[in-house]
Coordinates of C-alpha atoms and ligand atoms in Angstrom, one line a residue:
M1478 CA -2.8 -16.5 7.5
L1479 CA 0.5 -16.8 5.7
W1480 CA 2.5 -13.5 5.4
R1481 CA 5.1 -13.5 2.7
S1482 CA 6.9 -11.5 0.1
P1483 CA 5.2 -11.8 -3.4
R1484 CA 6.7 -14.3 -5.8
R1485 CA 6.8 -14.1 -9.5
E1486 CA 3.8 -16.5 -9.8
D1487 CA 1.6 -14.1 -7.7
A1488 CA 1.8 -11.1 -10.2
Y1489 CA -1.2 -12.0 -12.2
E1490 CA -3.3 -12.8 -9.1
I1491 CA -2.2 -9.5 -7.5
H1492 CA -3.2 -7.7 -10.7
E1493 CA -6.7 -9.3 -10.6
L1494 CA -7.0 -8.5 -6.9
V1495 CA -6.3 -4.8 -7.6
R1496 CA -8.7 -4.8 -10.4
Q1497 CA -11.3 -5.7 -7.9
C1498 CA -10.3 -3.0 -5.5
P1499 CA -11.4 0.4 -6.8
P1500 CA -10.4 3.2 -6.5
L1501 CA -6.9 1.7 -6.8
D1502 CA -5.3 2.5 -10.1
L1503 CA -4.8 -0.8 -12.0
N1504 CA -1.1 -1.1 -13.0
S1505 CA 0.3 -3.6 -15.6
V1506 CA 1.1 -7.3 -14.7
Y1507 CA 4.6 -6.3 -15.5
N1508 CA 4.5 -3.7 -12.8
Y1509 CA 3.5 -6.2 -10.2
L1510 CA 6.3 -8.5 -11.5
L1511 CA 8.8 -5.8 -11.1
L1512 CA 7.6 -4.8 -7.6
G1513 CA 7.9 -8.4 -6.4
E1514 CA 11.3 -8.8 -8.1
H1515 CA 13.1 -5.6 -7.0
F1516 CA 11.1 -4.5 -3.9
S1517 CA 10.4 -7.9 -2.3
D1518 CA 11.6 -6.5 1.1
S1519 CA 8.9 -3.9 1.0
C1520 CA 5.9 -5.7 -0.4
L1521 CA 3.8 -8.3 1.4
V1522 CA 0.9 -10.6 0.6
A1523 CA -1.4 -12.2 3.0
E1524 CA -2.4 -15.7 1.8
R1525 CA -5.2 -18.0 3.1
A1526 CA -5.9 -21.4 1.7
G1527 CA -3.8 -20.6 -1.4
S1528 CA -5.6 -17.4 -2.2
I1529 CA -4.1 -13.9 -1.9
E1530 CA -6.5 -12.0 0.6
G1531 CA -4.5 -8.9 0.9
Y1532 CA -1.5 -7.1 -0.7
V1533 CA 0.7 -4.1 0.1
S1534 CA 3.3 -2.6 -2.3
A1535 CA 5.7 0.0 -0.9
Y1536 CA 9.3 1.2 -1.4
I1537 CA 12.0 3.3 0.3
P1538 CA 12.6 6.3 -1.8
P1539 CA 16.3 6.5 -2.7
L1540 CA 16.8 10.0 -1.4
T1541 CA 14.9 9.5 1.9
P1542 CA 16.0 6.2 3.5
E1543 CA 13.9 7.0 6.6
V1544 CA 10.6 7.0 4.7
L1545 CA 8.5 4.0 3.7
F1546 CA 6.2 5.1 0.9
I1547 CA 3.1 2.8 0.7
W1548 CA 1.9 2.6 -2.9
Q1549 CA -1.1 0.3 -2.9
V1550 CA -3.0 -1.6 -0.2
A1551 CA -5.6 -4.1 -1.4
V1552 CA -7.8 -6.3 0.7
R1553 CA -10.3 -8.7 -1.0
E1554 CA -13.7 -7.5 -0.5
S1555 CA -14.9 -10.5 1.5
A1556 CA -12.0 -10.0 3.9
R1557 CA -12.5 -6.3 4.7
G1558 CA -13.5 -4.8 8.0
A1559 CA -11.3 -7.2 10.1
G1560 CA -8.1 -5.1 10.3
L1561 CA -6.2 -7.1 7.6
G1562 CA -5.0 -4.0 5.8
G1563 CA -3.7 -2.5 9.1
R1564 CA -1.9 -5.9 10.0
L1565 CA -0.2 -5.9 6.5
L1566 CA 1.2 -2.5 7.2
Q1567 CA 2.3 -3.4 10.8
R1568 CA 3.9 -6.7 9.6
L1569 CA 5.7 -4.8 6.9
L1570 CA 7.1 -2.2 9.3
A1571 CA 8.2 -5.0 11.7
R1572 CA 10.7 -6.5 9.1
P1573 CA 14.4 -6.1 9.7
A1574 CA 14.8 -4.2 6.5
M1575 CA 12.6 -1.4 8.0
G1576 CA 14.9 -0.8 10.9
R1577 CA 15.8 2.8 9.7
I1578 CA 12.2 3.8 8.9
R1579 CA 10.9 6.8 10.9
Y1580 CA 8.0 7.9 8.6
V1581 CA 5.2 6.2 6.6
E1582 CA 4.0 8.2 3.7
T1583 CA 1.1 7.4 1.4
T1584 CA -1.5 9.2 -0.7
V1585 CA -5.1 9.0 0.2
G1586 CA -7.9 10.1 -2.1
P1587 CA -10.3 12.7 -0.5
D1588 CA -13.2 10.3 -0.4
N1589 CA -11.5 7.1 0.6
A1590 CA -12.7 6.8 4.1
P1591 CA -11.6 3.1 4.7
S1592 CA -8.0 3.9 3.7
R1593 CA -8.0 7.1 5.7
A1594 CA -9.3 5.2 8.8
M1595 CA -6.7 2.4 8.3
F1596 CA -3.8 4.9 8.2
L1597 CA -5.0 7.0 11.1
R1598 CA -5.3 3.8 13.1
L1599 CA -1.8 2.9 12.2
A1600 CA -0.6 6.3 13.3
G1601 CA -2.3 5.7 16.7
H1602 CA -0.6 2.4 17.0
L1603 CA 2.8 4.0 16.2
G1604 CA 2.1 7.0 18.4
A1605 CA 2.9 9.1 15.4
P1606 CA 1.8 12.6 14.4
V1607 CA 0.0 12.9 11.1
H1608 CA 0.6 15.7 8.6
E1609 CA -1.4 16.0 5.3
S1610 CA -0.5 18.1 2.2
L1611 CA -1.3 18.1 -1.5
L1612 CA 1.2 15.9 -3.5
F1613 CA -0.2 15.6 -7.0
D1614 CA -2.9 17.9 -8.2
R1615 CA -5.6 16.3 -10.3
S1616 CA -4.6 18.4 -13.3
L1617 CA -1.3 16.5 -13.5
F1618 CA -3.1 13.3 -14.6
G1619 CA -4.1 14.6 -18.0
P1620 CA -7.6 14.5 -19.5
D1621 CA -8.6 11.3 -17.7
A1622 CA -10.7 12.0 -14.5
H1623 CA -8.5 11.5 -11.4
D1624 CA -8.7 12.7 -7.8
D1625 CA -6.1 14.8 -6.2
E1626 CA -3.4 12.7 -4.5
R1627 CA -3.0 14.0 -1.0
L1628 CA 0.1 13.0 0.9
M1629 CA -0.5 11.7 4.4
R1630 CA 2.8 11.6 6.4
L1631 CA 2.9 9.6 9.6
G1632 CA 5.9 10.2 12.0
P1633 CA 8.4 10.5 13.2
F1634 CA 8.1 7.3 15.2
Ligands
COA887 C1 -8.5 0.3 2.4 C2 -8.5 -1.2 2.7 C3 -7.2 -1.7 2.3 C4 -8.8 -1.5 4.2 O1 -8.6 -2.8 4.5 P1 -9.3 -3.6 5.7 O2 -8.6 -4.8 6.0 O3 -10.8 -3.6 5.4 O4 -9.1 -2.4 6.9 P2 -9.8 -2.4 8.3 O5 -10.5 -3.7 8.6 O6 -8.8 -1.8 9.2 O7 -10.9 -1.2 8.0 C5 -10.6 0.1 7.7 C6 -11.9 0.8 7.6 O8 -12.7 0.2 6.5 C7 -14.1 0.5 6.7 N1 -14.8 -0.9 6.8 C8 -15.1 -1.6 7.9 N2 -15.8 -2.7 7.5 C9 -15.8 -2.7 6.2 C10 -16.4 -3.6 5.2 N3 -17.0 -4.7 5.6 N4 -16.3 -3.3 4.0 C11 -15.7 -2.2 3.6 N5 -15.1 -1.3 4.4 C12 -15.2 -1.6 5.7 C13 -14.2 1.1 8.0 O9 -14.3 2.6 7.8 C14 -12.8 0.8 8.7 O10 -12.4 1.7 9.7 P3 -12.9 1.6 11.1 O11 -12.7 0.2 11.6 O12 -12.1 2.6 12.0 O13 -14.4 2.0 11.2 C15 -9.6 -1.9 1.9 O14 -10.9 -1.2 2.2 C16 -9.4 -1.9 0.4 O15 -8.8 -2.8 -0.1 N6 -10.0 -0.9 -0.3 C17 -9.8 -0.8 -1.7 C18 -8.5 -0.3 -2.1 C19 -8.0 0.9 -1.4 O16 -8.7 1.9 -1.3 N7 -6.7 0.9 -0.9 C20 -6.1 1.9 0.0 C21 -5.5 2.9 -0.8 S1 -3.7 2.6 -0.9

């Protein structure tokens, strides 16, 4: 497996991967281009035989430099269940650019058991306490059906 930051040429393939990974919100190709362009230190792809098998996008919020906010984690369906998502997160946190990070935050839908299991396992690996709260109520998303976005905060570690 090759672990690397996303390149411009990956944006469309990442977009297609996310399309195949419900319940993730599918963002525009332009969004994935920008993430790779401006947040390459905090985004990672796992590539095997020229194919992107996994992707994580994240950023450090400007006002909280000790927090890494994980936006999307996507693992190709055929590659799931082998810990690839967790390894993406651990490799990301091991980067020199993450030296000040003491918390991981993410939102997990109430029914997304695989995602919840992945983040709880990461918390165990980090020896980090986990705290959950409501971040974005479903009513904030307008008329389109959308789950609550619950904040899962891991740390301090
Ligand atoms: C969430 C996701 C990234 C996890 O990736 P992964 O590499 O399969 O992660 P893991 O191998 O650590 O498995 C995590 C959990 O997925 C479930 N799982 C295991 N095998 C699975 C399989 N073959 N297919 C689907 N889910 C499986 C299990 O609940 C597992 O937890 P457990 O090992 O404690 O039982 C992946 O399922 C995915 O891309 N889902 C769609 C997008 C999404 O929901 N992203 C997360 C929100 S940010």
